[in-house]
């Protein structure tokens, strides 16, 4: 049973098994019926496992990462300019040490909601409460009842883990009180053939959504003025 621990300068490369992303949509987000007409930004896409899973639910998914993993485009989420409310949703598995910054940035960019996959212990600490949760409480804290095995540098169907994970969700039309929910055992029902390819296939044009790698303009801004 491996426990997840990373150095401060690590890229925190722990790909999300696609079933863990599908669990967010199927068991956590309340307004999931409207997602088919909405856009989603995945700003820490890694090899694309989360972005490809999200493409089954959204009209469009834009994906990139600070490092070139061979999927999406290369861009630093915390240093790139974005118009406010430029995407309907921002959904990602952020680097643990940058989780607070990712959430704060995402809340300005998202029109409808933000969802972050974090270690369960992320909700601990007085400092994080004062800096983040005191003024920006999630609408839902969704704890996985099954462990979500994440292995450094790859997806692995046979992996195990001692680390617990949860989805923190801010649905902007439901802010005010935080609701605690449990994600029921769902791995077997949400796994799909091909989920554990190290380089997942991009959805084709017949799928419900298209994954669009974000492109930089000449001045370095991801959005043209």
PDB file of C-alpha atoms in Angstrom:
ATOM      1  CA  UNK A   1       0.000   0.000   0.000  1.00  0.00           C
ATOM      2  CA  UNK A   2       1.787   3.104  -1.243  1.00  0.00           C
ATOM      3  CA  UNK A   3       1.311   6.498   0.351  1.00  0.00           C
ATOM      4  CA  UNK A   4       1.588   9.602  -1.806  1.00  0.00           C
ATOM      5  CA  UNK A   5       4.380  12.019  -0.888  1.00  0.00           C
ATOM      6  CA  UNK A   6       6.168  14.491  -3.169  1.00  0.00           C
ATOM      7  CA  UNK A   7       9.041  16.957  -2.967  1.00  0.00           C
ATOM      8  CA  UNK A   8       8.222  20.671  -3.068  1.00  0.00           C
ATOM      9  CA  UNK A   9       9.593  21.064  -6.597  1.00  0.00           C
ATOM     10  CA  UNK A  10       7.909  17.923  -7.932  1.00  0.00           C
ATOM     11  CA  UNK A  11       5.517  17.994 -10.886  1.00  0.00           C
ATOM     12  CA  UNK A  12       3.207  15.809  -8.764  1.00  0.00           C
ATOM     13  CA  UNK A  13       2.610  13.490 -11.704  1.00  0.00           C
ATOM     14  CA  UNK A  14      -0.066  11.101 -10.457  1.00  0.00           C
ATOM     15  CA  UNK A  15      -2.552  10.427 -13.315  1.00  0.00           C
ATOM     16  CA  UNK A  16      -6.204  10.058 -12.298  1.00  0.00           C
ATOM     17  CA  UNK A  17      -7.855   6.738 -13.183  1.00  0.00           C
ATOM     18  CA  UNK A  18     -10.754   7.732 -15.470  1.00  0.00           C
ATOM     19  CA  UNK A  19     -13.369   6.088 -13.254  1.00  0.00           C
ATOM     20  CA  UNK A  20     -12.483   8.595 -10.531  1.00  0.00           C
ATOM     21  CA  UNK A  21     -13.379  11.444 -12.894  1.00  0.00           C
ATOM     22  CA  UNK A  22     -16.630   9.806 -14.002  1.00  0.00           C
ATOM     23  CA  UNK A  23     -17.581   9.433 -10.332  1.00  0.00           C
ATOM     24  CA  UNK A  24     -17.581  13.233 -10.032  1.00  0.00           C
ATOM     25  CA  UNK A  25     -20.195  13.590 -12.743  1.00  0.00           C
ATOM     26  CA  UNK A  26     -22.288  10.543 -11.902  1.00  0.00           C
ATOM     27  CA  UNK A  27     -22.383  10.905  -8.121  1.00  0.00           C
ATOM     28  CA  UNK A  28     -21.383  14.419  -7.041  1.00  0.00           C
ATOM     29  CA  UNK A  29     -22.313  17.282  -9.392  1.00  0.00           C
ATOM     30  CA  UNK A  30     -25.960  18.209  -8.903  1.00  0.00           C
ATOM     31  CA  UNK A  31     -26.497  20.089 -12.177  1.00  0.00           C
ATOM     32  CA  UNK A  32     -24.969  17.440 -14.451  1.00  0.00           C
ATOM     33  CA  UNK A  33     -27.832  17.519 -16.980  1.00  0.00           C
ATOM     34  CA  UNK A  34     -26.686  20.944 -18.181  1.00  0.00           C
ATOM     35  CA  UNK A  35     -23.072  19.927 -18.810  1.00  0.00           C
ATOM     36  CA  UNK A  36     -23.748  18.763 -22.384  1.00  0.00           C
ATOM     37  CA  UNK A  37     -23.985  22.384 -23.492  1.00  0.00           C
ATOM     38  CA  UNK A  38     -21.071  23.660 -21.394  1.00  0.00           C
ATOM     39  CA  UNK A  39     -17.309  24.059 -21.654  1.00  0.00           C
ATOM     40  CA  UNK A  40     -14.659  22.771 -19.280  1.00  0.00           C
ATOM     41  CA  UNK A  41     -11.044  23.731 -18.645  1.00  0.00           C
ATOM     42  CA  UNK A  42      -8.611  21.029 -17.449  1.00  0.00           C
ATOM     43  CA  UNK A  43      -5.415  22.977 -16.641  1.00  0.00           C
ATOM     44  CA  UNK A  44      -3.277  20.128 -15.243  1.00  0.00           C
ATOM     45  CA  UNK A  45      -4.092  17.491 -17.838  1.00  0.00           C
ATOM     46  CA  UNK A  46      -0.936  15.370 -17.683  1.00  0.00           C
ATOM     47  CA  UNK A  47      -1.352  12.544 -20.177  1.00  0.00           C
ATOM     48  CA  UNK A  48      -5.026  13.350 -20.700  1.00  0.00           C
ATOM     49  CA  UNK A  49      -6.825  10.690 -18.674  1.00  0.00           C
ATOM     50  CA  UNK A  50      -9.137  13.164 -16.921  1.00  0.00           C
ATOM     51  CA  UNK A  51      -9.731  15.326 -19.987  1.00  0.00           C
ATOM     52  CA  UNK A  52     -10.734  12.353 -22.138  1.00  0.00           C
ATOM     53  CA  UNK A  53     -13.156  11.127 -19.446  1.00  0.00           C
ATOM     54  CA  UNK A  54     -14.704  14.604 -19.146  1.00  0.00           C
ATOM     55  CA  UNK A  55     -15.228  14.723 -22.922  1.00  0.00           C
ATOM     56  CA  UNK A  56     -18.089  12.241 -22.552  1.00  0.00           C
ATOM     57  CA  UNK A  57     -20.044  14.817 -20.546  1.00  0.00           C
ATOM     58  CA  UNK A  58     -19.145  18.286 -21.837  1.00  0.00           C
ATOM     59  CA  UNK A  59     -19.609  20.109 -25.117  1.00  0.00           C
ATOM     60  CA  UNK A  60     -15.923  20.994 -25.148  1.00  0.00           C
ATOM     61  CA  UNK A  61     -12.912  20.334 -22.940  1.00  0.00           C
ATOM     62  CA  UNK A  62      -9.792  22.496 -23.174  1.00  0.00           C
ATOM     63  CA  UNK A  63      -6.684  20.767 -21.832  1.00  0.00           C
ATOM     64  CA  UNK A  64      -3.101  21.754 -21.089  1.00  0.00           C
ATOM     65  CA  UNK A  65      -0.346  21.336 -18.505  1.00  0.00           C
ATOM     66  CA  UNK A  66       2.757  23.141 -17.285  1.00  0.00           C
ATOM     67  CA  UNK A  67       4.845  20.184 -18.553  1.00  0.00           C
ATOM     68  CA  UNK A  68       4.738  18.510 -21.966  1.00  0.00           C
ATOM     69  CA  UNK A  69       3.376  15.007 -21.354  1.00  0.00           C
ATOM     70  CA  UNK A  70       2.414  14.590 -25.016  1.00  0.00           C
ATOM     71  CA  UNK A  71      -1.222  15.604 -24.534  1.00  0.00           C
ATOM     72  CA  UNK A  72      -2.686  19.074 -24.840  1.00  0.00           C
ATOM     73  CA  UNK A  73      -0.560  22.200 -24.896  1.00  0.00           C
ATOM     74  CA  UNK A  74       2.064  23.513 -22.507  1.00  0.00           C
ATOM     75  CA  UNK A  75       1.064  26.464 -20.305  1.00  0.00           C
ATOM     76  CA  UNK A  76       1.348  27.459 -16.644  1.00  0.00           C
ATOM     77  CA  UNK A  77      -2.144  27.824 -15.213  1.00  0.00           C
ATOM     78  CA  UNK A  78      -1.035  30.238 -12.491  1.00  0.00           C
ATOM     79  CA  UNK A  79       0.925  32.557 -14.785  1.00  0.00           C
ATOM     80  CA  UNK A  80      -1.336  32.800 -17.832  1.00  0.00           C
ATOM     81  CA  UNK A  81      -3.938  35.512 -18.404  1.00  0.00           C
ATOM     82  CA  UNK A  82      -7.610  34.553 -18.558  1.00  0.00           C
ATOM     83  CA  UNK A  83     -10.780  36.586 -18.893  1.00  0.00           C
ATOM     84  CA  UNK A  84     -13.087  36.191 -15.897  1.00  0.00           C
ATOM     85  CA  UNK A  85     -15.821  33.585 -16.401  1.00  0.00           C
ATOM     86  CA  UNK A  86     -14.269  32.337 -19.642  1.00  0.00           C
ATOM     87  CA  UNK A  87     -15.232  28.674 -19.026  1.00  0.00           C
ATOM     88  CA  UNK A  88     -18.335  27.101 -17.523  1.00  0.00           C
ATOM     89  CA  UNK A  89     -16.281  24.720 -15.382  1.00  0.00           C
ATOM     90  CA  UNK A  90     -12.705  24.228 -14.233  1.00  0.00           C
ATOM     91  CA  UNK A  91     -12.036  20.609 -13.239  1.00  0.00           C
ATOM     92  CA  UNK A  92      -8.659  19.077 -12.438  1.00  0.00           C
ATOM     93  CA  UNK A  93      -6.424  17.072 -10.130  1.00  0.00           C
ATOM     94  CA  UNK A  94      -4.110  19.927  -9.078  1.00  0.00           C
ATOM     95  CA  UNK A  95      -0.575  19.598  -7.727  1.00  0.00           C
ATOM     96  CA  UNK A  96      -1.148  19.163  -3.988  1.00  0.00           C
ATOM     97  CA  UNK A  97       1.195  21.966  -2.954  1.00  0.00           C
ATOM     98  CA  UNK A  98      -0.572  24.377  -5.349  1.00  0.00           C
ATOM     99  CA  UNK A  99      -4.126  23.329  -4.568  1.00  0.00           C
ATOM    100  CA  UNK A 100      -5.119  26.588  -2.870  1.00  0.00           C
ATOM    101  CA  UNK A 101      -3.774  28.696  -5.740  1.00  0.00           C
ATOM    102  CA  UNK A 102      -5.523  26.512  -8.320  1.00  0.00           C
ATOM    103  CA  UNK A 103      -8.842  26.839  -6.502  1.00  0.00           C
ATOM    104  CA  UNK A 104      -8.612  30.619  -6.070  1.00  0.00           C
ATOM    105  CA  UNK A 105      -7.702  31.105  -9.731  1.00  0.00           C
ATOM    106  CA  UNK A 106     -10.396  28.723 -10.936  1.00  0.00           C
ATOM    107  CA  UNK A 107     -13.160  30.487  -9.010  1.00  0.00           C
ATOM    108  CA  UNK A 108     -12.579  33.615 -11.112  1.00  0.00           C
ATOM    109  CA  UNK A 109     -12.403  31.750 -14.419  1.00  0.00           C
ATOM    110  CA  UNK A 110     -15.430  29.459 -13.985  1.00  0.00           C
ATOM    111  CA  UNK A 111     -18.985  30.643 -14.681  1.00  0.00           C
ATOM    112  CA  UNK A 112     -20.809  27.708 -13.116  1.00  0.00           C
ATOM    113  CA  UNK A 113     -18.469  25.571 -11.063  1.00  0.00           C
ATOM    114  CA  UNK A 114     -15.087  24.340  -9.922  1.00  0.00           C
ATOM    115  CA  UNK A 115     -14.167  20.766  -8.981  1.00  0.00           C
ATOM    116  CA  UNK A 116     -10.822  19.727  -7.530  1.00  0.00           C
ATOM    117  CA  UNK A 117      -9.704  16.174  -6.795  1.00  0.00           C
ATOM    118  CA  UNK A 118      -7.607  16.357  -3.625  1.00  0.00           C
ATOM    119  CA  UNK A 119      -6.291  14.165  -0.884  1.00  0.00           C
ATOM    120  CA  UNK A 120      -8.812  13.986   1.938  1.00  0.00           C
ATOM    121  CA  UNK A 121      -6.325  15.673   4.300  1.00  0.00           C
ATOM    122  CA  UNK A 122      -6.448  18.788   2.107  1.00  0.00           C
ATOM    123  CA  UNK A 123      -9.366  20.096   4.189  1.00  0.00           C
ATOM    124  CA  UNK A 124      -7.180  20.057   7.313  1.00  0.00           C
ATOM    125  CA  UNK A 125      -5.012  22.856   8.779  1.00  0.00           C
ATOM    126  CA  UNK A 126      -5.857  26.176  10.381  1.00  0.00           C
ATOM    127  CA  UNK A 127      -3.858  28.055   7.780  1.00  0.00           C
ATOM    128  CA  UNK A 128      -5.780  26.622   4.833  1.00  0.00           C
ATOM    129  CA  UNK A 129      -9.050  27.332   6.609  1.00  0.00           C
ATOM    130  CA  UNK A 130      -8.095  30.970   7.134  1.00  0.00           C
ATOM    131  CA  UNK A 131      -6.715  31.442   3.611  1.00  0.00           C
ATOM    132  CA  UNK A 132      -9.354  29.522   1.660  1.00  0.00           C
ATOM    133  CA  UNK A 133     -12.252  27.723   3.297  1.00  0.00           C
ATOM    134  CA  UNK A 134     -13.313  30.501   5.673  1.00  0.00           C
ATOM    135  CA  UNK A 135     -14.337  32.705   2.756  1.00  0.00           C
ATOM    136  CA  UNK A 136     -14.830  30.122  -0.002  1.00  0.00           C
ATOM    137  CA  UNK A 137     -16.496  26.997   1.317  1.00  0.00           C
ATOM    138  CA  UNK A 138     -17.237  24.268  -1.234  1.00  0.00           C
ATOM    139  CA  UNK A 139     -20.853  23.427  -1.908  1.00  0.00           C
ATOM    140  CA  UNK A 140     -19.971  19.729  -1.681  1.00  0.00           C
ATOM    141  CA  UNK A 141     -17.221  17.679  -0.079  1.00  0.00           C
ATOM    142  CA  UNK A 142     -17.475  14.242  -1.686  1.00  0.00           C
ATOM    143  CA  UNK A 143     -15.403  11.498  -0.091  1.00  0.00           C
ATOM    144  CA  UNK A 144     -14.582   8.331  -2.036  1.00  0.00           C
ATOM    145  CA  UNK A 145     -15.590   5.216  -0.104  1.00  0.00           C
ATOM    146  CA  UNK A 146     -13.270   3.218  -2.365  1.00  0.00           C
ATOM    147  CA  UNK A 147      -9.612   4.146  -2.585  1.00  0.00           C
ATOM    148  CA  UNK A 148      -8.535   5.739  -5.872  1.00  0.00           C
ATOM    149  CA  UNK A 149      -5.084   4.271  -6.591  1.00  0.00           C
ATOM    150  CA  UNK A 150      -2.754   6.803  -8.197  1.00  0.00           C
ATOM    151  CA  UNK A 151       0.744   5.782  -9.241  1.00  0.00           C
ATOM    152  CA  UNK A 152       3.526   8.189 -10.077  1.00  0.00           C
ATOM    153  CA  UNK A 153       3.926   8.540 -13.813  1.00  0.00           C
ATOM    154  CA  UNK A 154       1.306   6.044 -14.974  1.00  0.00           C
ATOM    155  CA  UNK A 155      -2.167   4.584 -14.567  1.00  0.00           C
ATOM    156  CA  UNK A 156      -2.147   1.056 -13.171  1.00  0.00           C
ATOM    157  CA  UNK A 157      -5.239  -1.109 -12.823  1.00  0.00           C
ATOM    158  CA  UNK A 158      -3.545  -3.332 -10.223  1.00  0.00           C
ATOM    159  CA  UNK A 159      -2.207  -0.521  -8.029  1.00  0.00           C
ATOM    160  CA  UNK A 160      -3.229   0.029  -4.411  1.00  0.00           C
ATOM    161  CA  UNK A 161      -2.897   3.039  -2.148  1.00  0.00           C
ATOM    162  CA  UNK A 162      -3.051   4.148   1.478  1.00  0.00           C
ATOM    163  CA  UNK A 163      -4.137   7.668   0.467  1.00  0.00           C
ATOM    164  CA  UNK A 164      -7.771   8.764   0.632  1.00  0.00           C
ATOM    165  CA  UNK A 165      -9.212  11.147  -1.966  1.00  0.00           C
ATOM    166  CA  UNK A 166     -12.234  13.418  -2.234  1.00  0.00           C
ATOM    167  CA  UNK A 167     -13.786  15.817  -4.730  1.00  0.00           C
ATOM    168  CA  UNK A 168     -14.187  19.408  -3.560  1.00  0.00           C
ATOM    169  CA  UNK A 169     -16.897  21.097  -5.609  1.00  0.00           C
ATOM    170  CA  UNK A 170     -18.027  24.708  -5.791  1.00  0.00           C
ATOM    171  CA  UNK A 171     -21.313  24.915  -7.738  1.00  0.00           C
ATOM    172  CA  UNK A 172     -21.854  28.651  -7.834  1.00  0.00           C
ATOM    173  CA  UNK A 173     -25.636  28.455  -7.666  1.00  0.00           C
ATOM    174  CA  UNK A 174     -25.402  26.328  -4.509  1.00  0.00           C
ATOM    175  CA  UNK A 175     -22.800  28.174  -2.426  1.00  0.00           C
ATOM    176  CA  UNK A 176     -23.523  29.024   1.188  1.00  0.00           C
ATOM    177  CA  UNK A 177     -23.588  25.747   3.076  1.00  0.00           C
ATOM    178  CA  UNK A 178     -21.172  22.870   2.583  1.00  0.00           C
ATOM    179  CA  UNK A 179     -22.723  19.436   2.108  1.00  0.00           C
ATOM    180  CA  UNK A 180     -20.808  16.256   2.884  1.00  0.00           C
ATOM    181  CA  UNK A 181     -21.556  13.328   0.566  1.00  0.00           C
ATOM    182  CA  UNK A 182     -20.023   9.902   0.082  1.00  0.00           C
ATOM    183  CA  UNK A 183     -19.217   8.545  -3.350  1.00  0.00           C
ATOM    184  CA  UNK A 184     -20.550   4.974  -3.286  1.00  0.00           C
ATOM    185  CA  UNK A 185     -18.506   2.006  -4.505  1.00  0.00           C
ATOM    186  CA  UNK A 186     -18.551   2.553  -8.270  1.00  0.00           C
ATOM    187  CA  UNK A 187     -15.206   1.556  -9.746  1.00  0.00           C
ATOM    188  CA  UNK A 188     -16.523  -1.624 -11.376  1.00  0.00           C
ATOM    189  CA  UNK A 189     -19.455   0.140 -13.009  1.00  0.00           C
ATOM    190  CA  UNK A 190     -17.484   3.189 -14.184  1.00  0.00           C
ATOM    191  CA  UNK A 191     -14.353   1.566 -15.601  1.00  0.00           C
ATOM    192  CA  UNK A 192     -14.196   1.369 -19.397  1.00  0.00           C
ATOM    193  CA  UNK A 193     -12.111  -0.575 -21.877  1.00  0.00           C
ATOM    194  CA  UNK A 194      -8.953   1.363 -22.678  1.00  0.00           C
ATOM    195  CA  UNK A 195      -8.917   3.347 -19.422  1.00  0.00           C
ATOM    196  CA  UNK A 196      -5.447   2.154 -18.500  1.00  0.00           C
ATOM    197  CA  UNK A 197      -3.634   3.057 -21.688  1.00  0.00           C
ATOM    198  CA  UNK A 198      -0.728   5.279 -20.729  1.00  0.00           C
ATOM    199  CA  UNK A 199      -1.559   7.623 -23.622  1.00  0.00           C
ATOM    200  CA  UNK A 200      -5.370   7.712 -23.924  1.00  0.00           C
ATOM    201  CA  UNK A 201      -6.901   8.251 -27.329  1.00  0.00           C
ATOM    202  CA  UNK A 202      -8.386  11.612 -28.169  1.00  0.00           C
ATOM    203  CA  UNK A 203     -12.175  11.459 -28.661  1.00  0.00           C
ATOM    204  CA  UNK A 204     -13.231  11.454 -32.294  1.00  0.00           C
ATOM    205  CA  UNK A 205     -15.614  13.966 -33.862  1.00  0.00           C
ATOM    206  CA  UNK A 206     -18.574  11.643 -33.300  1.00  0.00           C
ATOM    207  CA  UNK A 207     -18.163  11.761 -29.533  1.00  0.00           C
ATOM    208  CA  UNK A 208     -20.291  13.998 -27.354  1.00  0.00           C
ATOM    209  CA  UNK A 209     -17.434  16.470 -26.902  1.00  0.00           C
ATOM    210  CA  UNK A 210     -14.080  17.423 -28.343  1.00  0.00           C
ATOM    211  CA  UNK A 211     -10.904  17.835 -26.333  1.00  0.00           C
ATOM    212  CA  UNK A 212      -9.268  21.036 -27.530  1.00  0.00           C
ATOM    213  CA  UNK A 213      -5.618  21.681 -26.609  1.00  0.00           C
ATOM    214  CA  UNK A 214      -5.248  25.307 -25.569  1.00  0.00           C
ATOM    215  CA  UNK A 215      -3.155  27.345 -28.012  1.00  0.00           C
ATOM    216  CA  UNK A 216      -0.937  30.290 -27.147  1.00  0.00           C
ATOM    217  CA  UNK A 217      -1.169  33.521 -29.084  1.00  0.00           C
ATOM    218  CA  UNK A 218       1.939  35.404 -30.163  1.00  0.00           C
ATOM    219  CA  UNK A 219       2.081  37.541 -27.007  1.00  0.00           C
ATOM    220  CA  UNK A 220       1.843  34.586 -24.656  1.00  0.00           C
ATOM    221  CA  UNK A 221      -1.776  35.140 -23.685  1.00  0.00           C
ATOM    222  CA  UNK A 222      -3.937  32.042 -24.237  1.00  0.00           C
ATOM    223  CA  UNK A 223      -6.831  34.268 -25.295  1.00  0.00           C
ATOM    224  CA  UNK A 224      -6.768  36.714 -28.162  1.00  0.00           C
ATOM    225  CA  UNK A 225      -7.812  40.227 -27.239  1.00  0.00           C
TER     226      UNK A 225
END
